[in-house]
Amino acid sequence: MKGPLVLDTHAWVWYLASPEVLPKGLVRTLDEARAREALYISAITPWEVAVLAQKGRVAFSLEPRRWLEEALRVRGIGVVPLDAGVALEAAYLDLPHPDPADRFILATALRLGAVLVTKDERLRRYARARSLWG
């Protein structure tokens, strides 16, 4: 797949911590995008992971902050900053999805013209977004 890919939070965590839970073809696609430096996460994603870890909804082999610091150093995965354009895009999405992190991640993909990698059916059904899973 050509062009940039933006990982939803679960896709980023699974890709780095448990790639075996991802569809095999998807792992290959992500590896290829990473090699081209066309794989991204939103800057909100590490925050969402930290919040989920604090609530006990995700666990890592390392202390969560250390895992995040190491994950953010993985080569080939860029972090897209939150800027006013992404914030406005997120605010005006025609999406009955209250999760602010998901809205920012979707808005990031839209602003980049990227494909969103997500298992979340609510995000995958969004008309303006291109998405990928499996």
N, CA, C and O atoms as a GROMACS GRO file, in nm:
protein
  536
    1MET      N    1   0.084  -0.118   0.000
    1MET     CA    2   0.000   0.000   0.000
    1MET      C    3   0.088   0.124   0.000
    1MET      O    4   0.177   0.138   0.084
    2LYS      N    5   0.063   0.211  -0.094
    2LYS     CA    6   0.139   0.336  -0.104
    2LYS      C    7   0.075   0.442  -0.015
    2LYS      O    8  -0.040   0.429   0.026
    3GLY      N    9   0.150   0.546   0.012
    3GLY     CA   10   0.097   0.657   0.090
    3GLY      C   11   0.112   0.635   0.240
    3GLY      O   12   0.148   0.526   0.285
    4PRO      N   13   0.082   0.740   0.316
    4PRO     CA   14   0.101   0.732   0.461
    4PRO      C   15  -0.010   0.653   0.530
    4PRO      O   16  -0.124   0.647   0.482
    5LEU      N   17   0.025   0.594   0.643
    5LEU     CA   18  -0.069   0.523   0.729
    5LEU      C   19  -0.063   0.585   0.868
    5LEU      O   20   0.046   0.615   0.918
    6VAL      N   21  -0.178   0.604   0.930
    6VAL     CA   22  -0.185   0.651   1.068
    6VAL      C   23  -0.243   0.537   1.152
    6VAL      O   24  -0.350   0.484   1.122
    7LEU      N   25  -0.171   0.500   1.257
    7LEU     CA   26  -0.214   0.392   1.344
    7LEU      C   27  -0.308   0.443   1.453
    7LEU      O   28  -0.278   0.542   1.520
    8ASP      N   29  -0.422   0.376   1.470
    8ASP     CA   30  -0.505   0.399   1.586
    8ASP      C   31  -0.428   0.345   1.707
    8ASP      O   32  -0.332   0.269   1.692
    9THR      N   33  -0.468   0.384   1.826
    9THR     CA   34  -0.393   0.350   1.947
    9THR      C   35  -0.373   0.200   1.962
    9THR      O   36  -0.260   0.156   1.984
   10HIS      N   37  -0.478   0.122   1.951
   10HIS     CA   38  -0.464  -0.023   1.969
   10HIS      C   39  -0.373  -0.082   1.862
   10HIS      O   40  -0.296  -0.174   1.890
   11ALA      N   41  -0.380  -0.031   1.741
   11ALA     CA   42  -0.294  -0.083   1.633
   11ALA      C   43  -0.147  -0.057   1.664
   11ALA      O   44  -0.063  -0.143   1.639
   12TRP      N   45  -0.115   0.062   1.718
   12TRP     CA   46   0.023   0.096   1.753
   12TRP      C   47   0.074   0.004   1.864
   12TRP      O   48   0.183  -0.052   1.854
   13VAL      N   49  -0.006  -0.010   1.969
   13VAL     CA   50   0.035  -0.094   2.083
   13VAL      C   51   0.053  -0.238   2.037
   13VAL      O   52   0.154  -0.301   2.069
   14TRP      N   53  -0.043  -0.292   1.964
   14TRP     CA   54  -0.033  -0.431   1.919
   14TRP      C   55   0.083  -0.450   1.823
   14TRP      O   56   0.153  -0.551   1.830
   15TYR      N   57   0.104  -0.356   1.734
   15TYR     CA   58   0.214  -0.368   1.637
   15TYR      C   59   0.349  -0.377   1.709
   15TYR      O   60   0.435  -0.456   1.669
   16LEU      N   61   0.367  -0.298   1.813
   16LEU     CA   62   0.495  -0.298   1.884
   16LEU      C   63   0.504  -0.404   1.992
   16LEU      O   64   0.611  -0.462   2.012
   17ALA      N   65   0.395  -0.431   2.063
   17ALA     CA   66   0.401  -0.521   2.178
   17ALA      C   67   0.353  -0.662   2.149
   17ALA      O   68   0.403  -0.757   2.210
   18SER      N   69   0.259  -0.679   2.059
   18SER     CA   70   0.199  -0.810   2.032
   18SER      C   71   0.160  -0.824   1.885
   18SER      O   72   0.043  -0.843   1.854
   19PRO      N   73   0.257  -0.816   1.795
   19PRO     CA   74   0.221  -0.819   1.652
   19PRO      C   75   0.148  -0.946   1.610
   19PRO      O   76   0.080  -0.948   1.508
   20GLU      N   77   0.161  -1.052   1.688
   20GLU     CA   78   0.095  -1.178   1.653
   20GLU      C   79  -0.057  -1.167   1.658
   20GLU      O   80  -0.126  -1.251   1.600
   21VAL      N   81  -0.112  -1.066   1.726
   21VAL     CA   82  -0.258  -1.051   1.730
   21VAL      C   83  -0.312  -0.978   1.607
   21VAL      O   84  -0.433  -0.975   1.584
   22LEU      N   85  -0.224  -0.919   1.530
   22LEU     CA   86  -0.265  -0.848   1.408
   22LEU      C   87  -0.274  -0.945   1.291
   22LEU      O   88  -0.201  -1.045   1.288
   23PRO      N   89  -0.361  -0.918   1.196
   23PRO     CA   90  -0.362  -1.000   1.075
   23PRO      C   91  -0.223  -0.998   1.009
   23PRO      O   92  -0.159  -0.893   1.001
   24LYS      N   93  -0.177  -1.114   0.962
   24LYS     CA   94  -0.042  -1.124   0.907
   24LYS      C   95  -0.017  -1.027   0.792
   24LYS      O   96   0.089  -0.965   0.784
   25GLY      N   97  -0.112  -1.015   0.703
   25GLY     CA   98  -0.096  -0.923   0.592
   25GLY      C   99  -0.083  -0.779   0.639
   25GLY      O  100  -0.013  -0.699   0.577
   26LEU      N  101  -0.150  -0.746   0.748
   26LEU     CA  102  -0.142  -0.611   0.802
   26LEU      C  103  -0.003  -0.583   0.857
   26LEU      O  104   0.051  -0.474   0.837
   27VAL      N  105   0.055  -0.679   0.926
   27VAL     CA  106   0.191  -0.661   0.979
   27VAL      C  107   0.288  -0.633   0.865
   27VAL      O  108   0.373  -0.545   0.875
   28ARG      N  109   0.275  -0.708   0.758
   28ARG     CA  110   0.361  -0.687   0.641
   28ARG      C  111   0.342  -0.546   0.584
   28ARG      O  112   0.439  -0.479   0.549
   29THR      N  113   0.218  -0.502   0.573
   29THR     CA  114   0.188  -0.367   0.523
   29THR      C  115   0.248  -0.261   0.614
   29THR      O  116   0.306  -0.163   0.566
   30LEU      N  117   0.236  -0.279   0.745
   30LEU     CA  118   0.292  -0.182   0.840
   30LEU      C  119   0.444  -0.181   0.833
   30LEU      O  120   0.506  -0.075   0.838
   31ASP      N  121   0.504  -0.299   0.822
   31ASP     CA  122   0.650  -0.306   0.809
   31ASP      C  123   0.698  -0.231   0.684
   31ASP      O  124   0.798  -0.160   0.688
   32GLU      N  125   0.625  -0.249   0.573
   32GLU     CA  126   0.662  -0.181   0.449
   32GLU      C  127   0.648  -0.030   0.463
   32GLU      O  128   0.734   0.045   0.418
   33ALA      N  129   0.540   0.016   0.526
   33ALA     CA  130   0.520   0.160   0.547
   33ALA      C  131   0.629   0.215   0.639
   33ALA      O  132   0.680   0.325   0.617
   34ARG      N  133   0.662   0.140   0.740
   34ARG     CA  134   0.768   0.182   0.833
   34ARG      C  135   0.901   0.195   0.761
   34ARG      O  136   0.976   0.290   0.785
   35ALA      N  137   0.931   0.101   0.674
   35ALA     CA  138   1.056   0.107   0.598
   35ALA      C  139   1.061   0.230   0.507
   35ALA      O  140   1.168   0.284   0.481
   36ARG      N  141   0.944   0.274   0.460
   36ARG     CA  142   0.935   0.394   0.376
   36ARG      C  143   0.921   0.522   0.458
   36ARG      O  144   0.913   0.631   0.404
   37GLU      N  145   0.919   0.507   0.590
   37GLU     CA  146   0.895   0.619   0.682
   37GLU      C  147   0.763   0.687   0.650
   37GLU      O  148   0.753   0.809   0.645
   38ALA      N  149   0.660   0.603   0.629
   38ALA     CA  150   0.526   0.651   0.598
   38ALA      C  151   0.425   0.598   0.700
   38ALA      O  152   0.306   0.587   0.671
   39LEU      N  153   0.473   0.566   0.820
   39LEU     CA  154   0.389   0.514   0.928
   39LEU      C  155   0.389   0.615   1.041
   39LEU      O  156   0.495   0.662   1.084
   40TYR      N  157   0.268   0.650   1.089
   40TYR     CA  158   0.256   0.759   1.186
   40TYR      C  159   0.159   0.724   1.299
   40TYR      O  160   0.073   0.637   1.286
   41ILE      N  161   0.176   0.796   1.409
   41ILE     CA  162   0.076   0.802   1.514
   41ILE      C  163   0.047   0.949   1.540
   41ILE      O  164   0.127   1.036   1.507
   42SER      N  165  -0.067   0.974   1.600
   42SER     CA  166  -0.100   1.109   1.645
   42SER      C  167  -0.028   1.136   1.777
   42SER      O  168   0.000   1.043   1.853
   43ALA      N  169   0.003   1.261   1.804
   43ALA     CA  170   0.064   1.297   1.932
   43ALA      C  171  -0.028   1.266   2.049
   43ALA      O  172   0.019   1.258   2.163
   44ILE      N  173  -0.157   1.249   2.026
   44ILE     CA  174  -0.251   1.215   2.133
   44ILE      C  175  -0.238   1.068   2.173
   44ILE      O  176  -0.280   1.031   2.283
   45THR      N  177  -0.182   0.985   2.087
   45THR     CA  178  -0.177   0.841   2.111
   45THR      C  179  -0.099   0.803   2.236
   45THR      O  180  -0.150   0.723   2.315
   46PRO      N  181   0.021   0.856   2.260
   46PRO     CA  182   0.091   0.821   2.385
   46PRO      C  183   0.011   0.863   2.509
   46PRO      O  184   0.012   0.793   2.610
   47TRP      N  185  -0.056   0.977   2.500
   47TRP     CA  186  -0.140   1.020   2.612
   47TRP      C  187  -0.251   0.918   2.637
   47TRP      O  188  -0.276   0.881   2.752
   48GLU      N  189  -0.317   0.872   2.530
   48GLU     CA  190  -0.424   0.774   2.547
   48GLU      C  191  -0.372   0.645   2.607
   48GLU      O  192  -0.437   0.586   2.694
   49VAL      N  193  -0.256   0.599   2.563
   49VAL     CA  194  -0.198   0.477   2.620
   49VAL      C  195  -0.169   0.497   2.768
   49VAL      O  196  -0.197   0.408   2.849
   50ALA      N  197  -0.112   0.611   2.805
   50ALA     CA  198  -0.083   0.638   2.946
   50ALA      C  199  -0.210   0.637   3.030
   50ALA      O  200  -0.212   0.581   3.140
   51VAL      N  201  -0.315   0.699   2.980
   51VAL     CA  202  -0.443   0.702   3.053
   51VAL      C  203  -0.498   0.560   3.067
   51VAL      O  204  -0.544   0.522   3.175
   52LEU      N  205  -0.494   0.482   2.960
   52LEU     CA  206  -0.542   0.344   2.967
   52LEU      C  207  -0.460   0.261   3.065
   52LEU      O  208  -0.516   0.178   3.137
   53ALA      N  209  -0.330   0.282   3.069
   53ALA     CA  210  -0.244   0.210   3.163
   53ALA      C  211  -0.277   0.249   3.307
   53ALA      O  212  -0.281   0.163   3.395
   54GLN      N  213  -0.300   0.378   3.330
   54GLN     CA  214  -0.335   0.423   3.465
   54GLN      C  215  -0.467   0.363   3.512
   54GLN      O  216  -0.486   0.340   3.632
   55LYS      N  217  -0.557   0.337   3.419
   55LYS     CA  218  -0.687   0.276   3.452
   55LYS      C  219  -0.679   0.124   3.458
   55LYS      O  220  -0.778   0.058   3.490
   56GLY      N  221  -0.562   0.067   3.427
   56GLY     CA  222  -0.546  -0.077   3.428
   56GLY      C  223  -0.604  -0.147   3.306
   56GLY      O  224  -0.625  -0.268   3.310
   57ARG      N  225  -0.629  -0.074   3.198
   57ARG     CA  226  -0.690  -0.134   3.079
   57ARG      C  227  -0.587  -0.187   2.980
   57ARG      O  228  -0.622  -0.262   2.889
   58VAL      N  229  -0.460  -0.150   2.996
   58VAL     CA  230  -0.351  -0.209   2.919
   58VAL      C  231  -0.236  -0.235   3.015
   58VAL      O  232  -0.218  -0.164   3.114
   59ALA      N  233  -0.159  -0.337   2.985
   59ALA     CA  234  -0.043  -0.371   3.068
   59ALA      C  235   0.075  -0.401   2.976
   59ALA      O  236   0.059  -0.447   2.864
   60PHE      N  237   0.193  -0.373   3.028
   60PHE     CA  238   0.315  -0.392   2.950
   60PHE      C  239   0.417  -0.469   3.034
   60PHE      O  240   0.404  -0.479   3.156
   61SER      N  241   0.518  -0.522   2.967
   61SER     CA  242   0.625  -0.592   3.037
   61SER      C  243   0.713  -0.493   3.114
   61SER      O  244   0.782  -0.531   3.208
   62LEU      N  245   0.709  -0.368   3.073
   62LEU     CA  246   0.784  -0.260   3.140
   62LEU      C  247   0.685  -0.167   3.209
   62LEU      O  248   0.564  -0.175   3.186
   63GLU      N  249   0.737  -0.080   3.293
   63GLU     CA  250   0.655   0.027   3.351
   63GLU      C  251   0.601   0.108   3.233
   63GLU      O  252   0.676   0.137   3.140
   64PRO      N  253   0.473   0.146   3.234
   64PRO     CA  254   0.412   0.208   3.116
   64PRO      C  255   0.487   0.330   3.062
   64PRO      O  256   0.501   0.344   2.940
   65ARG      N  257   0.534   0.417   3.148
   65ARG     CA  258   0.604   0.535   3.098
   65ARG      C  259   0.731   0.494   3.023
   65ARG      O  260   0.763   0.550   2.918
   66ARG      N  261   0.802   0.396   3.077
   66ARG     CA  262   0.924   0.350   3.010
   66ARG      C  263   0.890   0.284   2.876
   66ARG      O  264   0.958   0.306   2.776
   67TRP      N  265   0.782   0.203   2.874
   67TRP     CA  266   0.740   0.142   2.748
   67TRP      C  267   0.711   0.249   2.645
   67TRP      O  268   0.753   0.239   2.530
   68LEU      N  269   0.637   0.352   2.686
   68LEU     CA  270   0.603   0.461   2.594
   68LEU      C  271   0.728   0.533   2.543
   68LEU      O  272   0.739   0.562   2.424
   69GLU      N  273   0.821   0.561   2.632
   69GLU     CA  274   0.944   0.630   2.590
   69GLU      C  275   1.019   0.547   2.488
   69GLU      O  276   1.070   0.600   2.389
   70GLU      N  277   1.027   0.416   2.511
   70GLU     CA  278   1.096   0.328   2.415
   70GLU      C  279   1.016   0.318   2.284
   70GLU      O  280   1.075   0.318   2.176
   71ALA      N  281   0.885   0.307   2.294
   71ALA     CA  282   0.802   0.296   2.174
   71ALA      C  283   0.813   0.421   2.088
   71ALA      O  284   0.810   0.413   1.965
   72LEU      N  285   0.826   0.536   2.151
   72LEU     CA  286   0.836   0.661   2.075
   72LEU      C  287   0.972   0.675   2.006
   72LEU      O  288   0.988   0.762   1.919
   73ARG      N  289   1.068   0.591   2.042
   73ARG     CA  290   1.200   0.595   1.978
   73ARG      C  291   1.212   0.493   1.864
   73ARG      O  292   1.316   0.487   1.797
   74VAL      N  293   1.109   0.415   1.842
   74VAL     CA  294   1.114   0.315   1.734
   74VAL      C  295   1.129   0.388   1.600
   74VAL      O  296   1.050   0.476   1.567
   75ARG      N  297   1.230   0.349   1.526
   75ARG     CA  298   1.256   0.413   1.396
   75ARG      C  299   1.145   0.382   1.297
   75ARG      O  300   1.089   0.272   1.294
   76GLY      N  301   1.115   0.482   1.216
   76GLY     CA  302   1.020   0.462   1.108
   76GLY      C  303   0.875   0.487   1.144
   76GLY      O  304   0.786   0.473   1.060
   77ILE      N  305   0.849   0.526   1.270
   77ILE     CA  306   0.713   0.562   1.310
   77ILE      C  307   0.717   0.707   1.354
   77ILE      O  308   0.773   0.739   1.459
   78GLY      N  309   0.658   0.794   1.275
   78GLY     CA  310   0.657   0.936   1.305
   78GLY      C  311   0.542   0.973   1.397
   78GLY      O  312   0.439   0.905   1.402
   79VAL      N  313   0.560   1.082   1.469
   79VAL     CA  314   0.456   1.135   1.557
   79VAL      C  315   0.408   1.266   1.496
   79VAL      O  316   0.485   1.361   1.480
   80VAL      N  317   0.280   1.271   1.462
   80VAL     CA  318   0.221   1.391   1.401
   80VAL      C  319   0.173   1.482   1.514
   80VAL      O  320   0.088   1.442   1.594
   81PRO      N  321   0.226   1.604   1.522
   81PRO     CA  322   0.186   1.694   1.630
   81PRO      C  323   0.039   1.736   1.618
   81PRO      O  324  -0.019   1.739   1.510
   82LEU      N  325  -0.018   1.767   1.732
   82LEU     CA  326  -0.152   1.825   1.733
   82LEU      C  327  -0.137   1.973   1.704
   82LEU      O  328  -0.066   2.044   1.775
   83ASP      N  329  -0.204   2.019   1.601
   83ASP     CA  330  -0.200   2.162   1.570
   83ASP      C  331  -0.344   2.211   1.556
   83ASP      O  332  -0.439   2.135   1.570
   84ALA      N  333  -0.357   2.339   1.527
   84ALA     CA  334  -0.491   2.398   1.518
   84ALA      C  335  -0.573   2.334   1.407
   84ALA      O  336  -0.694   2.317   1.421
   85GLY      N  337  -0.509   2.297   1.296
   85GLY     CA  338  -0.581   2.233   1.187
   85GLY      C  339  -0.640   2.099   1.227
   85GLY      O  340  -0.755   2.069   1.196
   86VAL      N  341  -0.561   2.018   1.297
   86VAL     CA  342  -0.610   1.889   1.345
   86VAL      C  343  -0.721   1.911   1.448
   86VAL      O  344  -0.821   1.840   1.447
   87ALA      N  345  -0.702   2.009   1.537
   87ALA     CA  346  -0.803   2.036   1.640
   87ALA      C  347  -0.936   2.076   1.577
   87ALA      O  348  -1.042   2.029   1.619
   88LEU      N  349  -0.931   2.162   1.476
   88LEU     CA  350  -1.055   2.204   1.410
   88LEU      C  351  -1.119   2.087   1.335
   88LEU      O  352  -1.241   2.070   1.338
   89GLU      N  353  -1.037   2.009   1.268
   89GLU     CA  354  -1.089   1.891   1.197
   89GLU      C  355  -1.160   1.798   1.296
   89GLU      O  356  -1.270   1.750   1.268
   90ALA      N  357  -1.097   1.773   1.411
   90ALA     CA  358  -1.156   1.686   1.513
   90ALA      C  359  -1.286   1.743   1.567
   90ALA      O  360  -1.382   1.669   1.590
   91ALA      N  361  -1.289   1.874   1.587
   91ALA     CA  362  -1.408   1.938   1.644
   91ALA      C  363  -1.528   1.931   1.550
   91ALA      O  364  -1.642   1.921   1.596
   92TYR      N  365  -1.503   1.935   1.420
   92TYR     CA  366  -1.613   1.941   1.324
   92TYR      C  367  -1.637   1.811   1.248
   92TYR      O  368  -1.704   1.811   1.145
   93LEU      N  369  -1.584   1.701   1.298
   93LEU     CA  370  -1.614   1.572   1.236
   93LEU      C  371  -1.763   1.542   1.253
   93LEU      O  372  -1.818   1.560   1.361
   94ASP      N  373  -1.825   1.497   1.148
   94ASP     CA  374  -1.964   1.453   1.155
   94ASP      C  375  -1.961   1.307   1.200
   94ASP      O  376  -1.981   1.215   1.120
   95LEU      N  377  -1.937   1.289   1.327
   95LEU     CA  378  -1.911   1.156   1.381
   95LEU      C  379  -1.973   1.145   1.519
   95LEU      O  380  -1.936   1.221   1.609
   96PRO      N  381  -2.066   1.053   1.537
   96PRO     CA  382  -2.125   1.035   1.670
   96PRO      C  383  -2.034   0.951   1.759
   96PRO      O  384  -2.074   0.846   1.809
   97HIS      N  385  -1.914   0.996   1.777
   97HIS     CA  386  -1.812   0.922   1.850
   97HIS      C  387  -1.755   1.017   1.955
   97HIS      O  388  -1.682   1.110   1.920
   98PRO      N  389  -1.787   0.997   2.081
   98PRO     CA  390  -1.750   1.094   2.183
   98PRO      C  391  -1.603   1.091   2.226
   98PRO      O  392  -1.556   1.186   2.288
   99ASP      N  393  -1.531   0.984   2.196
   99ASP     CA  394  -1.393   0.970   2.245
   99ASP      C  395  -1.303   1.074   2.179
   99ASP      O  396  -1.280   1.068   2.058
  100PRO      N  397  -1.252   1.171   2.257
  100PRO     CA  398  -1.170   1.276   2.196
  100PRO      C  399  -1.042   1.222   2.132
  100PRO      O  400  -1.000   1.273   2.028
  101ALA      N  401  -0.979   1.122   2.192
  101ALA     CA  402  -0.856   1.068   2.132
  101ALA      C  403  -0.885   1.011   1.994
  101ALA      O  404  -0.810   1.036   1.899
  102ASP      N  405  -0.992   0.934   1.982
  102ASP     CA  406  -1.027   0.877   1.851
  102ASP      C  407  -1.056   0.987   1.749
  102ASP      O  408  -1.020   0.975   1.632
  103ARG      N  409  -1.122   1.092   1.792
  103ARG     CA  410  -1.151   1.203   1.702
  103ARG      C  411  -1.021   1.268   1.653
  103ARG      O  412  -1.008   1.300   1.535
  104PHE      N  413  -0.925   1.288   1.744
  104PHE     CA  414  -0.797   1.348   1.705
  104PHE      C  415  -0.719   1.256   1.612
  104PHE      O  416  -0.656   1.302   1.516
  105ILE      N  417  -0.723   1.126   1.638
  105ILE     CA  418  -0.651   1.031   1.553
  105ILE      C  419  -0.712   1.029   1.413
  105ILE      O  420  -0.640   1.032   1.313
  106LEU      N  421  -0.844   1.024   1.405
  106LEU     CA  422  -0.912   1.028   1.275
  106LEU      C  423  -0.882   1.159   1.203
  106LEU      O  424  -0.854   1.159   1.083
  107ALA      N  425  -0.888   1.270   1.275
  107ALA     CA  426  -0.859   1.401   1.215
  107ALA      C  427  -0.716   1.407   1.163
  107ALA      O  428  -0.690   1.467   1.059
  108THR      N  429  -0.623   1.346   1.235
  108THR     CA  430  -0.484   1.341   1.190
  108THR      C  431  -0.473   1.268   1.057
  108THR      O  432  -0.406   1.315   0.965
  109ALA      N  433  -0.539   1.153   1.047
  109ALA     CA  434  -0.536   1.078   0.921
  109ALA      C  435  -0.597   1.159   0.807
  109ALA      O  436  -0.543   1.162   0.696
  110LEU      N  437  -0.708   1.225   0.834
  110LEU     CA  438  -0.772   1.305   0.729
  110LEU      C  439  -0.682   1.420   0.684
  110LEU      O  440  -0.670   1.445   0.565
  111ARG      N  441  -0.620   1.488   0.779
  111ARG     CA  442  -0.533   1.602   0.745
  111ARG      C  443  -0.412   1.558   0.664
  111ARG      O  444  -0.365   1.632   0.577
  112LEU      N  445  -0.360   1.438   0.693
  112LEU     CA  446  -0.244   1.387   0.618
  112LEU      C  447  -0.284   1.323   0.485
  112LEU      O  448  -0.198   1.294   0.402
  113GLY      N  449  -0.412   1.302   0.465
  113GLY     CA  450  -0.455   1.226   0.348
  113GLY      C  451  -0.412   1.081   0.360
  113GLY      O  452  -0.384   1.015   0.260
  114ALA      N  453  -0.406   1.032   0.483
  114ALA     CA  454  -0.354   0.899   0.512
  114ALA      C  455  -0.466   0.798   0.531
  114ALA      O  456  -0.583   0.834   0.550
  115VAL      N  457  -0.429   0.672   0.526
  115VAL     CA  458  -0.519   0.562   0.559
  115VAL      C  459  -0.510   0.540   0.710
  115VAL      O  460  -0.400   0.534   0.766
  116LEU      N  461  -0.624   0.527   0.775
  116LEU     CA  462  -0.629   0.500   0.919
  116LEU      C  463  -0.628   0.350   0.941
  116LEU      O  464  -0.713   0.278   0.887
  117VAL      N  465  -0.534   0.301   1.020
  117VAL     CA  466  -0.526   0.159   1.053
  117VAL      C  467  -0.597   0.139   1.186
  117VAL      O  468  -0.546   0.178   1.291
  118THR      N  469  -0.715   0.078   1.180
  118THR     CA  470  -0.796   0.061   1.301
  118THR      C  471  -0.888  -0.059   1.289
  118THR      O  472  -0.934  -0.093   1.180
  119LYS      N  473  -0.912  -0.121   1.401
  119LYS     CA  474  -1.011  -0.228   1.409
  119LYS      C  475  -1.148  -0.172   1.448
  119LYS      O  476  -1.249  -0.242   1.438
  120ASP      N  477  -1.151  -0.049   1.493
  120ASP     CA  478  -1.273   0.017   1.542
  120ASP      C  479  -1.372   0.039   1.427
  120ASP      O  480  -1.350   0.123   1.340
  121GLU      N  481  -1.480  -0.037   1.428
  121GLU     CA  482  -1.579  -0.030   1.320
  121GLU      C  483  -1.642   0.108   1.310
  121GLU      O  484  -1.676   0.152   1.200
  122ARG      N  485  -1.660   0.177   1.422
  122ARG     CA  486  -1.720   0.311   1.417
  122ARG      C  487  -1.633   0.406   1.337
  122ARG      O  488  -1.683   0.488   1.260
  123LEU      N  489  -1.502   0.396   1.354
  123LEU     CA  490  -1.412   0.481   1.278
  123LEU      C  491  -1.401   0.434   1.133
  123LEU      O  492  -1.390   0.516   1.041
  124ARG      N  493  -1.404   0.305   1.112
  124ARG     CA  494  -1.392   0.250   0.976
  124ARG      C  495  -1.511   0.287   0.889
  124ARG      O  496  -1.499   0.293   0.767
  125ARG      N  497  -1.626   0.310   0.951
  125ARG     CA  498  -1.747   0.345   0.874
  125ARG      C  499  -1.754   0.494   0.841
  125ARG      O  500  -1.842   0.535   0.766
  126TYR      N  501  -1.663   0.574   0.894
  126TYR     CA  502  -1.670   0.717   0.869
  126TYR      C  503  -1.648   0.743   0.720
  126TYR      O  504  -1.547   0.701   0.663
  127ALA      N  505  -1.740   0.810   0.658
  127ALA     CA  506  -1.745   0.823   0.512
  127ALA      C  507  -1.622   0.890   0.452
  127ALA      O  508  -1.577   0.851   0.344
  128ARG      N  509  -1.566   0.989   0.519
  128ARG     CA  510  -1.454   1.063   0.461
  128ARG      C  511  -1.320   0.995   0.482
  128ARG      O  512  -1.219   1.038   0.425
  129ALA      N  513  -1.316   0.890   0.561
  129ALA     CA  514  -1.188   0.827   0.595
  129ALA      C  515  -1.164   0.701   0.512
  129ALA      O  516  -1.256   0.626   0.481
  130ARG      N  517  -1.039   0.681   0.479
  130ARG     CA  518  -0.996   0.553   0.422
  130ARG      C  519  -0.936   0.476   0.539
  130ARG      O  520  -0.859   0.530   0.617
  131SER      N  521  -0.972   0.349   0.550
  131SER     CA  522  -0.922   0.271   0.663
  131SER      C  523  -0.877   0.133   0.616
  131SER      O  524  -0.906   0.090   0.505
  132LEU      N  525  -0.805   0.068   0.705
  132LEU     CA  526  -0.746  -0.061   0.674
  132LEU      C  527  -0.744  -0.145   0.800
  132LEU      O  528  -0.710  -0.098   0.908
  133TRP      N  529  -0.781  -0.272   0.785
  133TRP     CA  530  -0.764  -0.371   0.892
  133TRP      C  531  -0.771  -0.508   0.826
  133TRP      O  532  -0.873  -0.546   0.769
  134GLY      N  533  -0.662  -0.580   0.835
  134GLY     CA  534  -0.660  -0.716   0.783
  134GLY      C  535  -0.661  -0.727   0.640
  134GLY      O  536  -0.659  -0.838   0.586
   0.00000   0.00000   0.00000
